[in-house]
Amino acid sequence: MPVISVIGAQWGDEGKGKIVDLLAEKAMMVIRFSGGDNAGHTIVNNQGKFVLHLVPSGIFYPHTTCIIGNGVALNLAALLREMDDLKSKGVNDFSRLYISDRTNLIMPYHLLQEQLEEKALGPKAIGTTGKGIGPAFTDKVARYGVRAGDLLNPHYFRQRLNQVMELKNRIIVKAYGADALSVDKVYDEFMRYGERLNSHIKDTLMMVDEALKKDEPIMLEGAQGTLLDPDFGTYPFCTSSSPMGIVGAGIGPIHMKRVYGIFKAYCTRVGNGPMPTDLKDSTGDKLREIAGEYGATTGRPRRCGWFDGVAARYSNRVNGFTGAIVTRLDILDTFPKLKICTAYKIDGKTIEYFPADISVLERCEPVYEELPGWMTPIGDIREYSRLPINARRYIRRVEELCGCRAKIISVGASREQTIFRGDIY
Ligand code: GDP
Ligand code: IMO
Ligand code: MG
């Protein structure tokens, strides 16, 4: 039975939250498998408007089990704040929310270390979300991580903290000249989190296995986007976990039925790093203002630009999407002329691939093709055939460039503002 993954195909913020909330209606389980509270997934549904950072976007359905998977870096304080915020808006039932005992925790020293590192980088800073993501994933692979399951065994947790914080404090004091953190304080703080969250920490792999055996539909909720992947993205201007990796859910590839790549109908990026179609002009400003392109996590203005067909094809190539989901098509309603980037120009040569070297990518000039706009609101349209001909022409060109069919087209933030093209499960 279907395991469906929803993967950001650009630089994040493609609309994953909306799509997962929509498709989770038929899912028995939704798993967040990467990233952390650097993610900001906006959902507009019959219960209100929400921005989720850690809680999987299936939480609005009473039948859906929500799992924070082993591939996430989890800030427990942020999770508790998010749960309290949801409760204040009437979303009360967290009995189906589980945390994998293998999930690495974001610790106070990760937040501090990231601040110090970004400051030390000065003008070369990555422009992170400041959530401690990089240091937490670094410690995970360096084997200095502290995991959610450790909280269930306070004696072991204390030993682990003593060992790890000895090392972390040496770095904080000696390399950055900052003050050491108190092991006692961190221990007490995490024991308090444990009081509220321990009952949610489980060996979730057993739950996933059971769901697979029962043939229940499972959705994997991606965070960030492919072009922020540490391998495939614009390294080192990227995040620190793979936005594509099913490893973070504990599900083997044999179970994967659909892999949907979410593409915004144009491009955005928050933070630093190359983005060939970045529009630093009034058209970029118009896109940002119409679309309200401000970070859901940090509130920073997002850089906006035309759809990048080279990056999109590359994204499909490294993911192997079984279909595309195109979001925010309605944002283009008032543009008389639309541009799509079909190739890059560099040193007088035209290239159609996405360079690994960011010093090359930074010098790439987009080669644009111009398409006519449709100049009419499309937010109320629910059938593909009713879209204006120029909107369909735009979608066809996006499909050609990506190399996969658009199975869903989103024309507004709410659940119902969606056009389906055939069965997506
Ligand atoms: P995510 O991180 O991929 O979940 O995306 P964000 O939530 O950060 O940003 C996407 C924004 O677009 C949110 O404000 C959504 O409510 C909104 N959104 C999603 N799909 C559409 C759409 O088709 N049209 C419009 N106008 N807004 C959309
Ligand atoms: P969602 O899931 C957009 C960006 C940051 C920065 C870089 C590294 O909402 O699509 P990090 O804090 O991860 O170390 O920052 O990655 N970034 C995102 N950009 N959407 C996101 O998540 C992002 N998560 C991280 O802006 O450039
Ligand atoms: Mg977002």
XYZ file of C-alpha atoms and ligand atoms in Angstrom:
481
model
C 0.000 0.000 0.000
C 1.125 3.478 -0.719
C 3.891 5.274 1.022
C 3.728 8.736 -0.475
C 6.421 11.282 0.045
C 6.043 14.989 -0.479
C 9.405 16.606 -1.152
C 10.337 20.264 -1.561
C 11.791 20.574 -5.056
C 13.293 24.064 -4.780
C 14.695 26.080 -1.835
C 11.899 25.281 0.619
C 8.566 26.985 1.306
C 6.954 25.415 -1.763
C 3.700 24.749 0.100
C 4.440 21.338 1.633
C 2.277 22.102 4.685
C -0.807 22.824 2.608
C -0.371 19.707 0.479
C 0.365 17.321 3.349
C -2.609 18.658 5.335
C -4.753 18.095 2.256
C -3.520 14.615 1.334
C -3.330 13.401 4.951
C -7.104 13.002 4.896
C -6.522 9.541 3.433
C -3.345 8.761 5.383
C -3.222 6.723 8.580
C 0.211 8.051 9.429
C 2.227 11.195 8.655
C 5.958 11.168 9.375
C 8.284 14.175 9.471
C 11.624 12.659 8.545
C 14.183 15.471 8.338
C 15.060 18.997 9.409
C 13.786 20.461 12.646
C 12.051 23.648 13.693
C 13.872 25.477 10.899
C 10.812 24.360 8.910
C 7.708 26.526 8.822
C 4.731 24.782 7.235
C 1.658 26.952 6.820
C -1.766 25.356 6.846
C -5.102 27.000 6.198
C -8.028 24.670 6.863
C -11.480 24.556 8.442
C -9.871 24.890 11.900
C -7.955 28.087 11.135
C -4.494 29.177 10.022
C -1.478 27.449 11.549
C 2.281 27.458 11.128
C 3.791 24.113 12.105
C 7.511 23.723 12.727
C 7.763 20.227 14.185
C 4.305 18.730 14.573
C 3.493 16.750 11.406
C 0.810 18.287 9.204
C -1.545 15.330 9.772
C -2.432 16.532 13.286
C -5.771 18.021 12.165
C -7.329 14.617 11.419
C -8.543 12.446 14.308
C -7.490 9.217 12.563
C -3.916 10.145 11.682
C -0.916 9.039 13.709
C 1.798 11.701 13.587
C 5.423 10.762 14.001
C 8.498 12.920 14.485
C 10.959 10.544 12.868
C 14.530 9.600 13.624
C 15.847 11.921 10.909
C 14.607 15.071 12.663
C 16.705 17.226 14.994
C 14.224 17.962 17.729
C 14.069 21.005 20.005
C 11.803 19.842 22.838
C 11.143 23.372 24.128
C 10.026 24.400 20.634
C 7.797 21.332 20.378
C 6.118 22.117 23.708
C 5.567 25.741 22.646
C 4.032 24.543 19.399
C 1.729 22.095 21.185
C 0.616 24.857 23.588
C -0.007 27.196 20.675
C -2.077 24.546 18.880
C -4.054 23.903 22.084
C -4.835 27.612 22.408
C -6.341 27.381 18.904
C -8.491 24.377 19.735
C -6.242 21.559 18.476
C -6.080 19.495 21.661
C -5.562 15.869 20.847
C -1.891 14.911 20.931
C -2.541 11.317 21.917
C -1.493 10.250 18.401
C 1.716 12.293 18.343
C 4.855 10.202 18.754
C 8.563 10.939 18.823
C 11.024 8.313 17.661
C 13.326 7.292 20.493
C 16.150 7.518 17.938
C 15.558 11.228 17.252
C 18.528 13.450 18.107
C 17.791 16.424 20.342
C 18.740 20.034 19.807
C 20.507 21.071 22.990
C 21.048 24.586 24.407
C 24.710 24.458 23.384
C 23.699 23.863 19.758
C 21.796 27.146 19.696
C 24.727 28.954 21.271
C 27.282 27.282 18.997
C 25.334 28.256 15.891
C 25.125 31.901 16.953
C 28.869 31.942 17.556
C 29.626 30.210 14.243
C 27.411 32.479 12.151
C 28.945 35.506 13.857
C 32.445 34.184 13.201
C 31.613 33.734 9.497
C 30.721 37.439 9.282
C 29.819 38.411 5.701
C 30.134 34.753 4.643
C 27.405 33.645 7.091
C 24.937 31.069 5.768
C 21.943 33.001 6.993
C 20.555 30.056 8.939
C 17.272 30.103 10.803
C 19.267 30.166 14.079
C 17.599 27.023 15.427
C 20.771 25.052 16.123
C 20.168 22.710 13.186
C 23.751 22.586 11.844
C 25.462 21.915 15.198
C 22.828 19.297 16.151
C 23.246 17.277 12.940
C 27.021 17.719 13.172
C 26.992 16.181 16.645
C 24.737 13.382 15.458
C 27.215 12.199 12.831
C 30.159 12.981 15.115
C 28.449 10.638 17.624
C 28.116 13.273 20.337
C 24.350 13.398 20.023
C 21.763 13.063 22.772
C 18.634 11.214 21.691
C 15.008 11.428 22.722
C 15.117 7.846 24.015
C 17.916 8.807 26.434
C 15.373 10.874 28.388
C 13.569 7.674 29.357
C 16.648 6.603 31.289
C 17.645 9.595 33.498
C 20.780 7.883 34.798
C 22.102 7.295 31.290
C 20.974 10.761 30.193
C 22.974 12.361 33.013
C 26.080 10.326 32.146
C 25.741 11.233 28.500
C 25.337 14.940 29.307
C 28.434 14.880 31.529
C 30.461 13.311 28.739
C 29.170 15.432 25.857
C 28.991 18.767 27.655
C 32.540 18.463 28.899
C 33.603 18.539 25.276
C 31.069 21.131 24.141
C 31.987 23.510 26.954
C 35.650 23.257 26.012
C 34.789 24.372 22.477
C 32.471 27.148 23.674
C 35.016 28.547 26.130
C 38.291 27.967 24.306
C 37.329 28.435 20.660
C 34.703 31.158 21.031
C 35.550 32.768 24.397
C 31.954 32.408 25.602
C 30.726 31.171 29.000
C 30.370 27.475 29.756
C 26.861 26.056 30.223
C 25.838 24.355 33.452
C 25.284 20.602 33.135
C 22.972 20.671 36.158
C 20.733 23.318 34.598
C 20.520 21.501 31.273
C 19.758 18.230 33.068
C 16.960 19.786 35.131
C 15.500 21.542 32.099
C 15.360 18.324 30.081
C 13.903 16.319 32.962
C 11.063 18.868 32.998
C 10.507 18.389 29.249
C 10.531 14.666 29.865
C 7.687 14.981 32.386
C 5.444 16.252 29.597
C 6.838 14.354 26.650
C 8.135 10.967 27.808
C 4.823 9.258 27.100
C 5.151 10.330 23.443
C 8.660 8.860 22.991
C 8.441 5.391 21.459
C 10.163 2.926 19.212
C 8.149 4.300 16.311
C 9.766 1.883 13.850
C 7.508 -0.821 15.282
C 4.471 1.370 14.639
C 5.586 2.056 11.079
C 6.218 -1.640 10.504
C 2.749 -2.486 11.757
C 1.173 0.120 9.479
C 3.095 -1.257 6.505
C 1.968 -4.796 7.298
C -1.639 -3.628 7.506
C -1.234 -1.865 4.173
C -2.162 1.492 5.635
C -1.366 4.632 3.650
C 1.607 6.538 5.070
C 2.697 10.042 4.108
C 6.214 11.322 4.469
C 6.286 15.067 5.030
C 9.424 16.650 3.645
C 11.000 19.743 5.139
C 13.180 22.307 3.330
C 13.862 21.650 -0.342
C 16.185 19.696 -2.606
C 18.325 22.738 -3.433
C 19.087 23.052 0.306
C 20.263 19.423 0.506
C 23.842 19.101 1.820
C 24.766 16.876 -1.169
C 22.612 18.188 -3.980
C 21.966 21.750 -2.863
C 24.051 24.889 -3.132
C 26.707 23.703 -0.676
C 27.762 25.221 1.733
C 24.673 27.461 1.570
C 22.349 24.651 2.484
C 20.793 22.998 5.497
C 22.289 20.074 7.418
C 19.926 17.158 6.813
C 18.615 15.718 3.589
C 15.212 17.101 2.568
C 14.884 14.013 0.353
C 15.962 11.156 2.604
C 13.538 8.394 3.486
C 16.195 7.085 5.898
C 14.784 9.576 8.406
C 11.485 7.692 8.493
C 12.868 4.168 8.777
C 11.079 2.933 5.652
C 12.871 0.971 2.946
C 12.657 2.151 -0.685
C 10.664 -0.938 -1.690
C 7.605 0.546 0.044
C 7.717 3.857 -1.795
C 4.810 4.211 -4.179
C 4.752 7.908 -5.044
C 7.327 10.644 -4.672
C 5.817 14.048 -5.315
C 8.034 17.021 -5.929
C 6.465 20.296 -4.852
C 7.334 23.229 -7.083
C 6.223 26.766 -6.496
C 5.141 28.353 -9.812
C 8.090 30.736 -9.330
C 11.162 30.621 -7.077
C 11.948 31.867 -3.596
C 14.880 31.524 -1.275
C 15.489 32.697 2.322
C 19.022 33.164 3.572
C 22.233 33.467 1.602
C 23.557 31.539 -1.381
C 23.126 31.509 -5.148
C 19.723 31.666 -6.834
C 20.108 32.297 -10.569
C 16.645 33.768 -11.181
C 16.697 36.067 -8.117
C 14.970 39.309 -9.170
C 16.479 42.225 -7.323
C 14.057 44.667 -8.965
C 10.470 45.875 -8.838
C 9.175 42.614 -10.358
C 10.766 40.699 -7.468
C 9.202 43.170 -5.041
C 5.801 42.757 -6.717
C 6.031 38.960 -6.394
C 7.004 39.258 -2.717
C 4.199 41.660 -1.886
C 1.424 39.848 -3.779
C 2.522 36.499 -2.432
C 3.393 37.673 1.090
C 6.763 35.985 0.753
C 8.098 36.392 4.270
C 9.651 33.486 6.179
C 7.160 31.409 8.189
C 9.895 30.685 10.756
C 12.028 33.831 10.892
C 9.837 36.473 9.209
C 12.711 37.394 6.871
C 11.731 38.656 3.403
C 12.145 35.843 0.877
C 14.136 36.489 -2.274
C 11.786 36.048 -5.243
C 12.356 35.224 -8.898
C 11.003 33.495 -11.988
C 10.602 29.728 -12.270
C 13.962 28.070 -12.821
C 13.542 25.185 -15.276
C 17.205 24.141 -15.063
C 17.056 23.771 -11.294
C 13.657 22.050 -11.560
C 14.906 19.419 -14.022
C 17.937 18.828 -11.822
C 15.703 18.444 -8.787
C 13.616 15.837 -10.585
C 16.747 14.028 -11.751
C 18.173 13.601 -8.247
C 14.803 12.709 -6.691
C 13.050 10.662 -9.373
C 9.665 12.253 -8.833
C 6.643 10.220 -9.901
C 4.746 13.471 -10.284
C 4.900 17.193 -9.652
C 2.674 19.406 -7.517
C 2.668 23.024 -8.650
C 1.644 25.531 -5.994
C 0.829 29.257 -5.930
C -0.109 29.470 -9.583
C -2.649 32.141 -8.564
C 0.180 34.462 -7.504
C 0.945 34.980 -11.202
C -2.637 36.139 -12.003
C -1.722 39.802 -12.496
C 1.510 39.494 -14.487
C 0.907 40.306 -18.180
C 4.146 38.584 -19.143
C 5.793 35.664 -17.401
C 9.333 34.427 -17.703
C 10.697 30.921 -17.279
C 14.399 30.155 -17.123
C 15.266 27.382 -19.596
C 19.090 27.472 -19.503
C 22.007 29.365 -17.964
C 24.626 31.441 -19.720
C 28.152 31.455 -18.383
C 31.333 32.779 -20.021
C 29.509 33.035 -23.348
C 28.393 29.379 -23.206
C 24.845 28.117 -22.727
C 24.473 25.263 -20.242
C 21.436 23.261 -19.257
C 22.739 21.616 -16.084
C 22.877 22.818 -12.484
C 26.554 23.329 -11.547
C 27.905 21.855 -8.308
C 30.361 24.703 -7.857
C 28.579 27.691 -6.349
C 31.211 30.095 -7.651
C 30.082 28.965 -11.133
C 26.380 29.008 -10.227
C 26.759 32.529 -8.855
C 27.944 33.721 -12.270
C 25.193 31.942 -14.238
C 22.828 34.314 -16.027
C 19.360 32.919 -16.648
C 18.231 32.466 -20.249
C 14.527 33.317 -20.278
C 11.604 32.320 -22.400
C 8.616 34.656 -22.221
C 5.053 33.430 -21.944
C 1.835 35.452 -21.929
C 0.062 35.813 -18.577
C -3.658 35.050 -18.094
C -4.616 38.274 -16.263
C -7.648 36.812 -14.520
C -8.150 35.362 -11.020
C -7.944 31.551 -10.953
C -8.424 30.939 -7.203
C -11.976 29.608 -7.675
C -11.153 27.152 -10.453
C -11.276 23.450 -9.532
C -10.843 21.735 -12.913
C -7.771 21.785 -15.074
C -9.772 22.246 -18.264
C -11.295 25.445 -16.847
C -7.955 27.137 -16.291
C -7.286 29.941 -18.791
C -5.420 28.678 -21.834
C -2.317 30.697 -20.932
C -2.249 29.166 -17.449
C -2.407 25.692 -19.005
C 0.323 26.671 -21.420
C 2.454 27.814 -18.472
C 1.877 24.519 -16.629
C 2.731 22.510 -19.768
C 6.033 24.358 -20.091
C 6.818 23.774 -16.406
C 6.058 20.070 -16.919
C 8.288 19.864 -19.980
C 11.154 21.514 -18.170
C 10.782 19.446 -14.981
C 10.223 16.248 -16.903
C 7.177 15.166 -14.933
C 3.435 15.670 -14.988
C 1.730 18.114 -12.642
C -0.736 15.900 -10.758
C -1.919 18.672 -8.447
C -2.131 22.392 -9.126
C -2.722 24.628 -6.142
C -4.475 27.950 -6.709
C -4.814 29.241 -3.150
C -3.775 28.559 0.430
C -6.894 26.690 1.561
C -7.574 22.967 1.142
C -10.317 23.402 -1.420
C -8.268 25.672 -3.678
C -6.775 22.664 -5.398
C -6.994 21.111 -8.861
C -6.419 17.350 -9.035
C -5.440 15.583 -12.224
C -6.246 11.909 -11.763
C -5.633 9.656 -8.785
C -2.721 10.770 -6.690
C -2.565 7.820 -4.297
P 6.172 25.047 3.233
O 7.305 25.387 4.134
O 6.622 24.295 2.030
O 5.052 24.335 3.929
O 5.603 26.424 2.719
P 5.319 27.762 3.599
O 4.172 27.510 4.469
O 6.580 28.223 4.229
O 4.993 28.795 2.460
C 3.977 28.546 1.547
C 2.953 29.675 1.657
O 2.093 29.600 0.547
C 2.047 29.595 2.863
O 1.721 30.900 3.265
C 0.797 28.871 2.327
O -0.375 29.189 3.062
C 0.734 29.438 0.964
N 0.149 28.626 -0.100
C 0.290 27.298 -0.348
N -0.251 26.971 -1.535
C -0.732 28.125 -2.054
C -1.358 28.465 -3.286
O -1.565 27.650 -4.168
N -1.685 29.791 -3.479
C -1.443 30.744 -2.549
N -1.785 31.979 -2.816
N -0.848 30.447 -1.387
C -0.490 29.163 -1.151
P 10.522 24.693 5.056
O 10.337 23.285 5.572
C 13.189 27.784 3.507
C 17.339 27.722 4.924
C 17.790 28.868 5.798
C 19.250 28.944 5.413
C 19.621 27.488 5.218
C 20.314 26.862 6.429
O 9.602 25.679 5.655
O 10.533 24.689 3.569
P 19.336 26.050 8.774
O 18.647 26.818 9.852
O 18.559 24.931 8.212
O 20.726 25.627 9.165
O 19.556 27.161 7.591
O 18.418 26.795 4.944
N 16.121 27.007 5.401
C 14.914 27.115 4.844
N 14.476 27.908 3.847
N 12.330 26.908 4.103
C 12.757 26.092 5.075
O 11.989 25.106 5.587
C 14.088 26.203 5.530
N 14.824 25.593 6.481
C 16.055 26.077 6.385
O 17.089 30.051 5.499
O 19.380 29.584 4.172
Mg 8.186 27.023 5.042
